């Protein structure tokens, strides 16, 4: 039955299953919640017969659906479900406005950028919602593997890549001074109990300039040079666009610096770091940090930046390790990040981490038979279609609901010149005898 309480219940179940690494059940629960919200038209201001408090609860419930949609679309590498053309409900108000039974200010995704009042009047949450929205739009490019589907070059202003990048850039520039990143602003928001939202917003902003851009980081390992694939816009995967690389690297390093600084601030800041949005952002920038360390890039391959990238990656592992005890999914994320690092080392240095080759992937906490998980060739891309380091990394980091992946074994054999045969590979990533 489509009622607000059932929508909220399904969202809670989706988030719980996501944290518990429970197959693909979270996608089903989230889908049910979103369909209920849509049939009730929570995306519109059509609820005037209800009290002001209940109207605000409906708005917040809808925006919670948006959050879950964007979050799972990224982690599961799936297209988003809720589109902006159908959203006309107001952004959430403050807790105080609910307590005082105040009507909504009527701010929407479209109008908040021109809000002339003070941020204290509407709180941090509307700004976070708008940030999540733009981040989700950019993330959707990654889910759709845009580099191999968009025929317009990313540097063309008419391309979806350029337009979504520009939207996030303009939104970032429009933020009031009190909402821009600084230690002072974080301290202020933290003292008011909004440190977590403030941190999440800025991690999402930074990672939004990496998630699609990093597909244009040229991988110059030997195997990638040999295959020299061309994308849908006619660019070689070896092509280096200085502006795209600069945006990606600068924001990845800035994210790592924010993470390091907050870790040094003490327990309160570490607690504020603990959010799904920070987790997604750290996961995104990790690939760029590994690229800086291994690619020998002519601009960013100097010792100073390599050391910064190494420290940043280690900080990410440290942060996620703090969450591992109460978020079972983190074990899989950590396994994936370590496997990505091992793949870079194998591709560029010829070093094979035997412990990761033989280490089993992290299983779900539920019996395998009770939870559906896609696998290569059965609901997920086949190993036969993974010819380069870039695609191998994308495969490994994509869709956390997929059956545990062992691609690193195959790729390490490929990268180090050992005998390999993708055509005869088993679906679990091991080679047939």
mmCIF file of C-alpha atoms in Angstrom, residues 1 6 30 32 34 38 43 55 60 73 80 154 181 194 196 213 220 271-272 287 311 332 334 347 413 417 421 424:
data_model
loop_
_atom_site.group_PDB
_atom_site.id
_atom_site.type_symbol
_atom_site.label_atom_id
_atom_site.label_comp_id
_atom_site.label_asym_id
_atom_site.label_seq_id
_atom_site.Cartn_x
_atom_site.Cartn_y
_atom_site.Cartn_z
ATOM 1 C CA UNK A 1 0.000 0.000 0.000
ATOM 2 C CA UNK A 6 5.716 2.267 3.832
ATOM 3 C CA UNK A 30 14.522 1.364 -3.130
ATOM 4 C CA UNK A 32 9.444 -0.039 -4.372
ATOM 5 C CA UNK A 34 10.348 5.270 -5.402
ATOM 6 C CA UNK A 38 5.675 8.503 -7.635
ATOM 7 C CA UNK A 43 7.452 14.974 -6.420
ATOM 8 C CA UNK A 55 3.442 18.278 3.927
ATOM 9 C CA UNK A 60 11.525 14.988 3.040
ATOM 10 C CA UNK A 73 22.813 4.214 -8.988
ATOM 11 C CA UNK A 80 19.048 6.944 -12.187
ATOM 12 C CA UNK A 154 33.786 16.060 -23.759
ATOM 13 C CA UNK A 181 35.041 24.863 2.337
ATOM 14 C CA UNK A 194 25.509 20.154 10.747
ATOM 15 C CA UNK A 196 28.244 15.834 8.630
ATOM 16 C CA UNK A 213 36.783 12.967 -15.838
ATOM 17 C CA UNK A 220 50.032 4.174 -20.685
ATOM 18 C CA UNK A 271 32.505 10.902 13.225
ATOM 19 C CA UNK A 272 31.295 13.579 10.802
ATOM 20 C CA UNK A 287 41.371 5.552 -8.841
ATOM 21 C CA UNK A 311 49.343 9.424 1.615
ATOM 22 C CA UNK A 332 34.157 -5.373 0.127
ATOM 23 C CA UNK A 334 38.450 -2.166 1.025
ATOM 24 C CA UNK A 347 50.214 -3.206 -15.116
ATOM 25 C CA UNK A 413 48.333 -12.561 -15.949
ATOM 26 C CA UNK A 417 52.759 -11.230 -20.025
ATOM 27 C CA UNK A 421 43.121 -16.686 -22.940
ATOM 28 C CA UNK A 424 38.303 -19.611 -22.547
#
